[in-house]
Coordinates of C-alpha atoms in Angstrom, one line a residue:
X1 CA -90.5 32.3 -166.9
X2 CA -94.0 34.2 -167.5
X3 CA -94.9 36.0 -169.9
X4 CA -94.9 39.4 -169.0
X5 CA -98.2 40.3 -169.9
X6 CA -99.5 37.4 -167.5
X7 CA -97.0 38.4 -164.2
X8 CA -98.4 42.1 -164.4
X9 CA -101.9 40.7 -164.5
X10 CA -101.3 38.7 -161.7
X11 CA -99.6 41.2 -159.5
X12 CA -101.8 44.0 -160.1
X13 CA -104.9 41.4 -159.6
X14 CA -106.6 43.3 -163.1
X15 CA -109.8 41.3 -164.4
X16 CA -108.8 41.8 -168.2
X17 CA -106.1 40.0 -170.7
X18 CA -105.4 41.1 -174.1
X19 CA -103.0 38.8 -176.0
X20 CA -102.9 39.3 -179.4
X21 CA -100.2 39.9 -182.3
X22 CA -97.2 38.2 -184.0
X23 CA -95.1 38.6 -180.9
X24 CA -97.3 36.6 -179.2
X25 CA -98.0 33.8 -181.7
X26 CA -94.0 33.6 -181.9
X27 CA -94.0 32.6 -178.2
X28 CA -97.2 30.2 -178.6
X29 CA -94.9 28.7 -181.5
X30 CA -91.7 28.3 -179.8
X31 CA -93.6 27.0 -176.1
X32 CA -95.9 24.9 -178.4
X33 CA -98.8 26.5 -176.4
X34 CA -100.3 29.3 -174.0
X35 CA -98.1 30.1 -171.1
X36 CA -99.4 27.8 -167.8
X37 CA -99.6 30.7 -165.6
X38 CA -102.0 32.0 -167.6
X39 CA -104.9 29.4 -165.9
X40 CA -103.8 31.0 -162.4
X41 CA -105.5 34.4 -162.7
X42 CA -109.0 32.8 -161.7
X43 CA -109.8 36.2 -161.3
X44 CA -110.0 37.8 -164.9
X45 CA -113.3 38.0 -166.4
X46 CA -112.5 39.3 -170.0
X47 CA -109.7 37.3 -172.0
X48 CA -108.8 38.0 -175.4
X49 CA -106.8 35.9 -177.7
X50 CA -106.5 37.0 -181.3
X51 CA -104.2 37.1 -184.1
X52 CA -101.6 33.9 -183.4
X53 CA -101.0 30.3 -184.3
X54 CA -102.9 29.3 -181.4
X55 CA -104.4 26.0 -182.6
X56 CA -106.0 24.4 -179.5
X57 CA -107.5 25.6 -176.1
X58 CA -105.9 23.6 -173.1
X59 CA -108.7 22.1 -171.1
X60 CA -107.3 24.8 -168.2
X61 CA -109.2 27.6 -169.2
X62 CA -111.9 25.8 -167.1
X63 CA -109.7 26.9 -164.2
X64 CA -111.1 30.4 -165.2
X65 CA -114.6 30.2 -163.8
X66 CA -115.0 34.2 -163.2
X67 CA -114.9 34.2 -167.1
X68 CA -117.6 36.6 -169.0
X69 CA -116.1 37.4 -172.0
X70 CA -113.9 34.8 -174.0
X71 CA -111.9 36.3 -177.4
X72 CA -110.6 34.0 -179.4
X73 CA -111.0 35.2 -182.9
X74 CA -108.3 35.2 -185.6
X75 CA -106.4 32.6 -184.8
X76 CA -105.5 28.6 -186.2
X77 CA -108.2 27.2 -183.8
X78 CA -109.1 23.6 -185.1
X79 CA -111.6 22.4 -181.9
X80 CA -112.7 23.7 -178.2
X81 CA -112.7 21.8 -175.5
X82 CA -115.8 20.5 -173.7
X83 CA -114.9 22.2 -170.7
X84 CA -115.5 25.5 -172.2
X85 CA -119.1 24.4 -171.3
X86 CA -118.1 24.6 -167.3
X87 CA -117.3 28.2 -167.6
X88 CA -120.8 29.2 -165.9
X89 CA -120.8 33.0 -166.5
X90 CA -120.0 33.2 -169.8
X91 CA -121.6 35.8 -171.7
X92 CA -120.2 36.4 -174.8
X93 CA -118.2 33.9 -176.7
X94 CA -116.4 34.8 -179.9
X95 CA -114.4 32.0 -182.2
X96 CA -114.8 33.7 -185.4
X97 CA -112.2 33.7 -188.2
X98 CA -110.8 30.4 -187.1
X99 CA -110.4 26.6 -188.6
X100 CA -112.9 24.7 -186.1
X101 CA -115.2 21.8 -187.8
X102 CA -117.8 21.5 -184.8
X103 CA -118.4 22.4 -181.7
X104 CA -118.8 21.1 -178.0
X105 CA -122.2 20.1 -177.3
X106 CA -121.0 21.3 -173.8
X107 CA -122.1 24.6 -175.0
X108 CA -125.7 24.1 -174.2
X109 CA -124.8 24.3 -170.5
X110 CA -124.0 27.7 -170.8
X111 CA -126.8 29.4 -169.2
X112 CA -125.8 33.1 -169.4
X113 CA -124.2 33.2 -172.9
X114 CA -126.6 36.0 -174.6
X115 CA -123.5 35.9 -177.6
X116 CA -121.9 33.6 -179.7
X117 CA -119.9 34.7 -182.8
X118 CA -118.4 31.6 -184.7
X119 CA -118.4 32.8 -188.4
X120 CA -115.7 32.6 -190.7
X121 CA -115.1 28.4 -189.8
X122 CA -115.9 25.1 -191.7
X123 CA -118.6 24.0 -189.4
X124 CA -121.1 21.9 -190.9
X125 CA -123.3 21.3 -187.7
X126 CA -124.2 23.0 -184.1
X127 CA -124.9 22.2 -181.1
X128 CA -128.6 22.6 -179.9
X129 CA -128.9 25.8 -178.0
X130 CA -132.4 25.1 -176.8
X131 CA -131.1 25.8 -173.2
X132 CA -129.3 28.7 -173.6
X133 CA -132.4 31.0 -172.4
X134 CA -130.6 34.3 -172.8
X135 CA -129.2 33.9 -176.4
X136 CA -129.8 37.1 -178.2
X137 CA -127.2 37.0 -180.9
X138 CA -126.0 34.0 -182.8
X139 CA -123.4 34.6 -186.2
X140 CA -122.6 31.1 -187.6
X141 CA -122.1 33.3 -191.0
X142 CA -119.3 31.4 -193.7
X143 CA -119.3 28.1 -192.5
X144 CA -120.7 24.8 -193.7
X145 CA -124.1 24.1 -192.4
X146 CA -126.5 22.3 -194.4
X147 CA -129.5 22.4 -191.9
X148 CA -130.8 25.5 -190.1
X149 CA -129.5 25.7 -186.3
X150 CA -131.8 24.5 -183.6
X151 CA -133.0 27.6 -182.4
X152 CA -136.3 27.5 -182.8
X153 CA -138.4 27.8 -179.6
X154 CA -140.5 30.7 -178.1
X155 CA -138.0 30.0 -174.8
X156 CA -135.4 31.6 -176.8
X157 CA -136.9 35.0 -175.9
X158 CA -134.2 37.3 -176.4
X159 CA -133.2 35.7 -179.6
X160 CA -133.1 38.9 -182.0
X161 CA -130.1 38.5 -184.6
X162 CA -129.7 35.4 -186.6
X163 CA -126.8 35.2 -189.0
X164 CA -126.3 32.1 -191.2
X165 CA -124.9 34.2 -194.8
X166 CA -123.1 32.1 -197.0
X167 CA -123.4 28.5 -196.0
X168 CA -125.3 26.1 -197.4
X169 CA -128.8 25.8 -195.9
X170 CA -131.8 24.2 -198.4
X171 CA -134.5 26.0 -196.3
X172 CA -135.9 28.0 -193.1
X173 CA -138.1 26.6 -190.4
X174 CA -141.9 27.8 -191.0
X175 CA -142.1 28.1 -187.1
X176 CA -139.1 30.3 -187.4
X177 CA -142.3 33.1 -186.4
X178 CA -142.0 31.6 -182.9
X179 CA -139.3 33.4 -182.0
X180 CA -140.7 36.3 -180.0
X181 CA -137.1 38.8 -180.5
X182 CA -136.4 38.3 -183.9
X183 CA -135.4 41.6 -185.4
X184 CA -132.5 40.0 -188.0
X185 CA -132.2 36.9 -190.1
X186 CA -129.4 36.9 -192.7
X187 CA -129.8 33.7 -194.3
X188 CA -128.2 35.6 -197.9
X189 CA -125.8 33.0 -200.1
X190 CA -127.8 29.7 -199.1
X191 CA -128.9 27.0 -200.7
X192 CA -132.3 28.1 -200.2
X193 CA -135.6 27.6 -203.0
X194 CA -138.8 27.9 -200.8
X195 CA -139.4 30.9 -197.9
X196 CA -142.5 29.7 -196.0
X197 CA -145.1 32.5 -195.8
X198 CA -144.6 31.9 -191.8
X199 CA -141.4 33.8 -191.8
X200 CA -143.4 37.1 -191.9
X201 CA -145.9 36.1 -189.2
X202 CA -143.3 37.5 -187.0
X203 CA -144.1 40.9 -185.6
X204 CA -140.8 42.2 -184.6
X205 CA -138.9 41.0 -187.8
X206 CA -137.8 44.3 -189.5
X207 CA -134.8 42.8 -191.8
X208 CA -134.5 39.6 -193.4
X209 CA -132.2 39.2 -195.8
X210 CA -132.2 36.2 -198.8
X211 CA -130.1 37.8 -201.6
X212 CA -127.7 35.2 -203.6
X213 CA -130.5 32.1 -203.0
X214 CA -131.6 30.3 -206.3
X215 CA -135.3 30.7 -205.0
X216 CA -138.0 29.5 -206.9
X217 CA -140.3 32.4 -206.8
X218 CA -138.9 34.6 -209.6
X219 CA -140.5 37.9 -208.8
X220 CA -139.5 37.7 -205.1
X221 CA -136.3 36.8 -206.5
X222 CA -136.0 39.8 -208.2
X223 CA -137.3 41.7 -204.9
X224 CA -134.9 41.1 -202.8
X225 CA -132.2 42.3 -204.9
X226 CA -134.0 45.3 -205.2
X227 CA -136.1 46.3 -202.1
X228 CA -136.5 46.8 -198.9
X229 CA -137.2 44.1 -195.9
X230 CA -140.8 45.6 -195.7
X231 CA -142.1 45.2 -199.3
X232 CA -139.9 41.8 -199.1
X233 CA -141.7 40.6 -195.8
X234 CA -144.9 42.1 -197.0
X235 CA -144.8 39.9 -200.0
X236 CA -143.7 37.0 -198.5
X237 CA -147.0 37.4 -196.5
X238 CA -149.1 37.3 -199.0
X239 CA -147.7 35.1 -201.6
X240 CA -145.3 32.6 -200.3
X241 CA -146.9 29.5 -199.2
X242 CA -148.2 28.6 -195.6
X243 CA -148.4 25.2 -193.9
X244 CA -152.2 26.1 -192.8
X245 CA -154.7 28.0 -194.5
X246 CA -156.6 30.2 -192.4
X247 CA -160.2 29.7 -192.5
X248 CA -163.4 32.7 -193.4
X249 CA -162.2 32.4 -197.5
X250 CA -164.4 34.4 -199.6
X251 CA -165.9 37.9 -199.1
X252 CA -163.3 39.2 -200.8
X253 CA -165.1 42.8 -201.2
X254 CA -166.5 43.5 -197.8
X255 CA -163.4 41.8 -196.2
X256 CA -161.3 44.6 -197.7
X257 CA -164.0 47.1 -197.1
X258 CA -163.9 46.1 -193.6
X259 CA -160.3 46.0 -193.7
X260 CA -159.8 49.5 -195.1
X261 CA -162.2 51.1 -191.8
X262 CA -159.8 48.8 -190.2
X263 CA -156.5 50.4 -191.1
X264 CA -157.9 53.7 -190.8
X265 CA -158.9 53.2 -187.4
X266 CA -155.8 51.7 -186.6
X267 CA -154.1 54.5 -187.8
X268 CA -155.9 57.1 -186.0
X269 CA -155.6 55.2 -183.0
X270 CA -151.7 54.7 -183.4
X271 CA -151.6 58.3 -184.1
X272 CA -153.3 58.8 -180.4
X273 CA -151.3 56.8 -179.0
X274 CA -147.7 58.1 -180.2
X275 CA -148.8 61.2 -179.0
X276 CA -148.8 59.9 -175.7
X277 CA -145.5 58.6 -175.6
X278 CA -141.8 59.2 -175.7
X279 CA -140.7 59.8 -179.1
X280 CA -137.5 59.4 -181.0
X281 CA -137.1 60.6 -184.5
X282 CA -134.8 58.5 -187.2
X283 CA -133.5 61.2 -189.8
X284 CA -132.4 59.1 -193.0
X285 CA -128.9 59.5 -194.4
X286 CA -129.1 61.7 -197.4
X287 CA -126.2 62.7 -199.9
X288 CA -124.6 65.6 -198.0
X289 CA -124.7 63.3 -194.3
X290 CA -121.7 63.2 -192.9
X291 CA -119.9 60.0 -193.4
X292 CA -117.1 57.6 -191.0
X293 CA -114.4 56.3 -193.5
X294 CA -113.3 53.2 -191.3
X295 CA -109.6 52.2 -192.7
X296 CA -110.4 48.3 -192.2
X297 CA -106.8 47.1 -192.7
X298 CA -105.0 49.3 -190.4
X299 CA -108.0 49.2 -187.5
X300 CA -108.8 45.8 -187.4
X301 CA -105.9 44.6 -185.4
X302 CA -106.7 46.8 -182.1
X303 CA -110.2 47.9 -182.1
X304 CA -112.0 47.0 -185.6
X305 CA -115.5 48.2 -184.4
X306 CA -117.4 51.8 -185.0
X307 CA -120.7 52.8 -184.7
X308 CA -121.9 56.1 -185.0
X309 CA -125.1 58.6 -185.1
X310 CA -126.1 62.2 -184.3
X311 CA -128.4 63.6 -182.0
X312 CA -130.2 67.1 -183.5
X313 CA -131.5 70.1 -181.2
X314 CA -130.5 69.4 -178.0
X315 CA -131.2 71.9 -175.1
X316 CA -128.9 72.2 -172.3
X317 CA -129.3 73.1 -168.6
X318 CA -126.7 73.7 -166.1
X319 CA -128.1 70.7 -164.6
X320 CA -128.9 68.7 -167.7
X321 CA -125.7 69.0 -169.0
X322 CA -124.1 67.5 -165.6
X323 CA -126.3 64.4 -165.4
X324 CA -125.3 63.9 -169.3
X325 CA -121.3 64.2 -168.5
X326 CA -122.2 61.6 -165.4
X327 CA -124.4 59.2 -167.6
X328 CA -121.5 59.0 -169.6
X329 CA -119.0 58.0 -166.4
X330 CA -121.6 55.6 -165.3
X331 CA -122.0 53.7 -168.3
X332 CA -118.6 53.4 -169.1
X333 CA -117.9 52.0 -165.1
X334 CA -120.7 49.7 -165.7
X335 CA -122.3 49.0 -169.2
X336 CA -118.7 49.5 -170.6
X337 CA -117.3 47.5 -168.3
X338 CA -114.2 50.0 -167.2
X339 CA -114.1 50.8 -171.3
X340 CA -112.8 47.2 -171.8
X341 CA -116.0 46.2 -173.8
X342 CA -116.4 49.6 -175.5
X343 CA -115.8 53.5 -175.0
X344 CA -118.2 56.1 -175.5
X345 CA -117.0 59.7 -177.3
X346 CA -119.8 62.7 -177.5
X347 CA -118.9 65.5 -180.0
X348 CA -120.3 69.0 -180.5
X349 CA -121.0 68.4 -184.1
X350 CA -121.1 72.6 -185.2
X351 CA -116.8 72.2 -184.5
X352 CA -116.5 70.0 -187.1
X353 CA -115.5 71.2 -190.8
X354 CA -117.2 70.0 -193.7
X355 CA -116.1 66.5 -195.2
X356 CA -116.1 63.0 -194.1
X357 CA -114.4 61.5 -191.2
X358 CA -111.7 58.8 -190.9
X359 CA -111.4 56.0 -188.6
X360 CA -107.4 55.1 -188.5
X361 CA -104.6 53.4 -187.2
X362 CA -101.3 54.7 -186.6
X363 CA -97.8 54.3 -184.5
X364 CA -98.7 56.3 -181.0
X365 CA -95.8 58.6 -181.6
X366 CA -97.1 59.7 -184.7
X367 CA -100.7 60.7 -183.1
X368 CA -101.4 63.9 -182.1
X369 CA -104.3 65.9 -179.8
X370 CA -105.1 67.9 -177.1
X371 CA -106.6 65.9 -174.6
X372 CA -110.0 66.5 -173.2
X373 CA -109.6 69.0 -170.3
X374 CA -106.1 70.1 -171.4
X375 CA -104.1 72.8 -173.0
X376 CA -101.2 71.2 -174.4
X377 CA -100.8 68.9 -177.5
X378 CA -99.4 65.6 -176.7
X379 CA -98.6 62.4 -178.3
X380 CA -100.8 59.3 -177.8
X381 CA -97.4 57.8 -177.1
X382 CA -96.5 60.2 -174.1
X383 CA -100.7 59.8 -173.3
X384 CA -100.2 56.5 -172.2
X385 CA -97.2 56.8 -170.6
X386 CA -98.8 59.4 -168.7
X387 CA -102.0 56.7 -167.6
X388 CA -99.8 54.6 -167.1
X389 CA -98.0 56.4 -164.4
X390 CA -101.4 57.2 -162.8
X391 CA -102.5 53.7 -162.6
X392 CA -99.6 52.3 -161.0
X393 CA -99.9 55.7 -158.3
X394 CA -103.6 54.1 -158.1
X395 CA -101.9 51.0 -157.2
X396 CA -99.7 52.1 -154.4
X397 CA -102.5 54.1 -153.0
X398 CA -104.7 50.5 -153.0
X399 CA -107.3 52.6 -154.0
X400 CA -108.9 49.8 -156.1
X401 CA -111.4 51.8 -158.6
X402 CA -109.5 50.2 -161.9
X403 CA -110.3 52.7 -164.0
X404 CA -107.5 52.1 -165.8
X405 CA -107.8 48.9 -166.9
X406 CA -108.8 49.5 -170.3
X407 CA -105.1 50.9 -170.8
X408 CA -104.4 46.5 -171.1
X409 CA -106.0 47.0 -174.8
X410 CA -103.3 49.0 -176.0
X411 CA -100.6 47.5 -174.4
X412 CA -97.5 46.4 -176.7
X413 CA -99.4 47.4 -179.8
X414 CA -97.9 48.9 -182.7
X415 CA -100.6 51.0 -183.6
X416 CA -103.9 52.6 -181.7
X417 CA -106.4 54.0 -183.6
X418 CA -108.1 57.3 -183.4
X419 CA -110.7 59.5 -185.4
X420 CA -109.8 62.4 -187.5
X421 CA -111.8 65.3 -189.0
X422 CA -111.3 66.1 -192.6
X423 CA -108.4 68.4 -191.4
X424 CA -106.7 65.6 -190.5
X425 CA -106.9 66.6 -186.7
X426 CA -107.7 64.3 -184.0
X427 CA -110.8 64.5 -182.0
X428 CA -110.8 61.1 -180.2
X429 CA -108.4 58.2 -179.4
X430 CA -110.2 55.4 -178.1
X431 CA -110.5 54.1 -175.6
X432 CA -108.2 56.9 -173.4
X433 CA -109.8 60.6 -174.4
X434 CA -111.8 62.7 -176.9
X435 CA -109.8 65.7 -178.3
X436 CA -110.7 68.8 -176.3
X437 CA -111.3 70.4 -179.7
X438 CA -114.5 69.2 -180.3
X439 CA -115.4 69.4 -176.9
X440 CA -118.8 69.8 -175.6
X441 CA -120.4 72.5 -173.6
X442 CA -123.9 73.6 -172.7
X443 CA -124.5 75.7 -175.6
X444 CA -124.0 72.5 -178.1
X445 CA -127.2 71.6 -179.7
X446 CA -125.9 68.6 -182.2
X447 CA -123.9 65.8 -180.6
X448 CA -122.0 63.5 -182.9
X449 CA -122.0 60.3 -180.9
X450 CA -119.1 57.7 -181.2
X451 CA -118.7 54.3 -179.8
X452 CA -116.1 52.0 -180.7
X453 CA -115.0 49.1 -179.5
X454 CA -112.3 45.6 -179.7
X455 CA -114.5 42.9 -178.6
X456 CA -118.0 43.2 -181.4
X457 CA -120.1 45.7 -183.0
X458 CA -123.0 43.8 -181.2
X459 CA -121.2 45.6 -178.0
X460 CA -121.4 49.2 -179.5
X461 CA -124.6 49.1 -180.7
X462 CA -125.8 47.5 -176.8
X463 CA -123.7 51.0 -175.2
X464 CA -125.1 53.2 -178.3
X465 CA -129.2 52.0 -177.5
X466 CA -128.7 52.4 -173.4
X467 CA -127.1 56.0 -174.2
X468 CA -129.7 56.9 -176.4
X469 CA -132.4 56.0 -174.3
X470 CA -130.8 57.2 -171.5
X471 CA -130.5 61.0 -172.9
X472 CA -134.1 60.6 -174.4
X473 CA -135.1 60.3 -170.4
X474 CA -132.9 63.4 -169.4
X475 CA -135.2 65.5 -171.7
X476 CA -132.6 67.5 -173.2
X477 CA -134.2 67.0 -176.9
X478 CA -137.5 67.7 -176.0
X479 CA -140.1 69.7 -178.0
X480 CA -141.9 72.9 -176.0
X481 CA -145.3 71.6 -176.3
X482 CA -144.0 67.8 -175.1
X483 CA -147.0 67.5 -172.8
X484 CA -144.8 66.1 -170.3
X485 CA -143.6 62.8 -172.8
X486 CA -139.9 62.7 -173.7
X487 CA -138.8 63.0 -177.6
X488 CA -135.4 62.8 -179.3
X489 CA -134.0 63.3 -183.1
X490 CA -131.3 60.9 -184.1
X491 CA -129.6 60.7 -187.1
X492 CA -128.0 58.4 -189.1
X493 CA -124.5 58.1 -189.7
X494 CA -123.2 55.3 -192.1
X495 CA -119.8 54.0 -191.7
X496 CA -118.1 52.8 -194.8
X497 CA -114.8 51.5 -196.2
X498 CA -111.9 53.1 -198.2
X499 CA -113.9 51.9 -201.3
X500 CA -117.4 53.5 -200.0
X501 CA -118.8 50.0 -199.4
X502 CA -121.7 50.4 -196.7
X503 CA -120.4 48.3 -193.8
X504 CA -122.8 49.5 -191.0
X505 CA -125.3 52.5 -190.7
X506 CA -126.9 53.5 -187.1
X507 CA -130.0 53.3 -186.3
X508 CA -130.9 51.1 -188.7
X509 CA -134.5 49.3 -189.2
X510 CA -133.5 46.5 -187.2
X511 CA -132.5 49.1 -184.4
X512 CA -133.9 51.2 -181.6
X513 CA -136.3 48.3 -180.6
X514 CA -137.1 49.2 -176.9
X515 CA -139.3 47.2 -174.2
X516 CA -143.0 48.1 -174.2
X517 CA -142.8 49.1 -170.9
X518 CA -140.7 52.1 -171.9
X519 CA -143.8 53.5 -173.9
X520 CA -141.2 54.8 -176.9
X521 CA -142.5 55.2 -180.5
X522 CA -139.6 55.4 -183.4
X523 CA -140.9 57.5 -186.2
X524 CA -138.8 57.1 -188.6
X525 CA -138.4 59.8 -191.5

């Protein structure tokens, strides 16, 4: 017979499959594999697999050709199939926290993967991914490589995170400033002695990060234990080695003279110029910011990912504050992907008390809050139920908008997770509602913005830039003497562990990097 989770997939034709936990590794145990029926529902476009014995992939899944979105992280995975390769529309592909030593060369067919997440393996080589044009995100972090992956081609032009920490590369390509995207590059815990003077040729690079390499250069050594990526990069610029010396040597006094009407000028005419563009301010964390305390063990079994920020002095309309309660409805139907790939929560920030937050886990019965829109406390328990009554109403009525399929996220979990004040009090439980008390309205001038999600922090932060530059365009930040240009302050919120260990802060450097074409300046305070 099939598993449950499959039949009601099938018979309510839903595009999304979560299965993940020990009850579903006991049935992969005792059927030595995936249930069959699984390879029928050609339909689905998001399937996640996490947290079982699953060793292998049958070479079914390339029955599955609507596929977008393939989990398969936390599991016993030892190799993929080559077929994965024939899944044509695959976006984003994570393997993470697994046992693979290689894999398929196949890969390099896949033409619309802009994500691949295999960290956490014992991989010692990849596959070229010369071909795959859209790349823009490749974590190979904890493995076993010994060479650099062969990424390195100005076709690659969305390539903008690189994350090879802790394996055991010997050195970086100097043509690694051909990479037109690059924001990141983590190449921290290497094997690395040499950086080539190249790597700061690139113009977009904003965070590189080298800490735990034995590298020969003491003093840089020393720097990036210490500073930040700019002085790093800066010094790398002037001191590490290059493959070609530029020529015009000598001068040395009326080159910098020159140099210093130069920067002056360019200042000046940078100053111009933000002046005649939209504008978001970065306010930096300080000691009294509020913080996110993420409970990693209890979270990272249903939805492990949080980012957060705040946006200051907003200015509501009647008619501003409408188009910002419908850019939030559009973007989860689209960006969001009916909530499956992430959920957005908006906060007015003036109804929280003082003290940090918490991001939790608990049994549903045990959760409480007062739904967004409602009057009465209930429990996320009777919440779902509640949904769930709704969606199958929305199925009898053929009605078709599946709004409800991110309910297939919760379903048979022993715990959801939800976000507390430091009253212990409830204000969202992702990804089904925010807490009416910290609801907002148009006299809220600070938004605390939260997006979390189950797939990868890669999604939040894609939802978190597209809101953010969506609500600098509604205009509700705005200055009184804009001169028609756009502006926006955003600040940072850092989200950190029970122990206060930093795990993400938002925006960071390597953030808020929009397409000239926008004509957006980050100052950043």
């Amino acid at each position: 017979m099939s598993w449950t989770e499959i039949q009601t997939a099938h018979s309510q034709n839903r595009h999304e499959l979560v299965l993940s936990g020990a009850d579903i590794s006991k049935r992969i145990e005792e059927q030595k594999g995936l249930d069959p029926a699984l390879f029928s529902l050609v339909n689905i476009n998001y399937l996640c697999i996490s947290e079982t014995c699953l060793s292998s992939v049958p070479v079914d899944v390339a029955k599955l050709k609507s596929l977008t979105t393939l989990v398969l992280h936390t599991n016993k995975l030892t190799e993929l199939p080559d077929c994965v390769g024939d899944l044509d529309k695959l976006k984003i592909l994570d393997v993470s926290r697994n046992s693979l030593s290689a894999l398929p060369e196949t890969l390099t067919k896949l033409s619309n993967l802009t994500s691949i997440n295999v960290s956490s393996n014992n991989i010692a080589h990849l596959p070229s991914f010369k071909n795959n044009l859209k790349l823009s995100i490749l974590d190979a972090s904890q493995n076993e490589l010994e060479q650099f992956p062969d990424v390195v081609y100005p076709e690659l032009a969305h390539l903008a995170e690189i994350k090879l920490k802790s394996n055991k590369i010997t050195e970086i390509p100097r043509n690694v400033s051909s990479l037109p995207s690059l924001r990141l590059l983590d190449v921290s815990e290497n094997l690395i002695q040499l950086v080539p003077g190249e790597l700061a040729d690139n113009s977009k690079l904003k965070d590189v990060m080298l800490k735990g390499n034995k590298l020969n250069d003491k003093r840089l050594m020393k720097m990036v234990e210490q500073c930040k990526p700019k002085q790093i990069l800066e010094y790398i610029s002037k001191n590490c080695p290059k493959e070609k010396v530029e020529s015009g040597v000598g001068g040395g006094k009326k080159g910098k003279k020159g140099k210093g009407k130069q920067q002056q000028s360019e200042s000046n005419s940078n100053q111009e110029i933000s002046d005649l563009c939209n504008k978001i301010s970065v306010l930096h964390v300080t000691d009294d910011s509020l913080k996110v305390i993420s409970e990693d063990e209890s979270v990272k079994l249903v939805r492990p990912h949080i980012v957060c920020c705040i946006v200051r002095d907003v200015k509501f309309t009647a008619e501003t504050f409408r188009s910002f309660i419908h850019l939030q409805t559009r973007l989860h139907d689209t960006l969001c992907q009916k909530r499956q790939l992430a959920t957005i929560a908006t906060h007015d920030l003036s109804l929280f008390p003082p003290g940090p937050l918490h991001y939790v886990a608990r049994p549903p019965h045990r959760i409480k809050l007062t739904p967004l829109g409602q009057d009465k406390e209930l429990t996320a328990a009777e919440m779902f139920k509640n949904l769930q009554e709704e969606a199958e109403e929305e199925k009898r009525s053929q009605s078709g908008s599946g709004i409800f399929r991110f309910l297939t996220l919760l379903e048979g979990k022993q715990v959801y997770p939800y976000l507390k004040n430091a009253k212990n009090k409830t204000i969202s439980l992702p990804p089904i509602t925010n807490s009416e008390l910290t609801k907002i309205t148009e006299s809220t001038k600070d938004i605390f913005i939260e997006i979390t999600s189950s797939s990868s922090q890669g999604a939040c932060k894609t939802v978190i830039h597209q809101l953010l530059l969506e609500i600098l365009e509604l205009g509700i930040g705005d200055a009184e003497d804009s001169n028609g240009f756009h502006s926006l302050k955003v600040q940072q919120v850092q989200i950190v562990n029970m122990e206060g260990t930093l795990k993400v802060v938002y925006p960071s450097r390597v953030d808020l990097q929009f397409e000239e074409s926008k004509k957006i300046v980050i100052i950043r305070e």
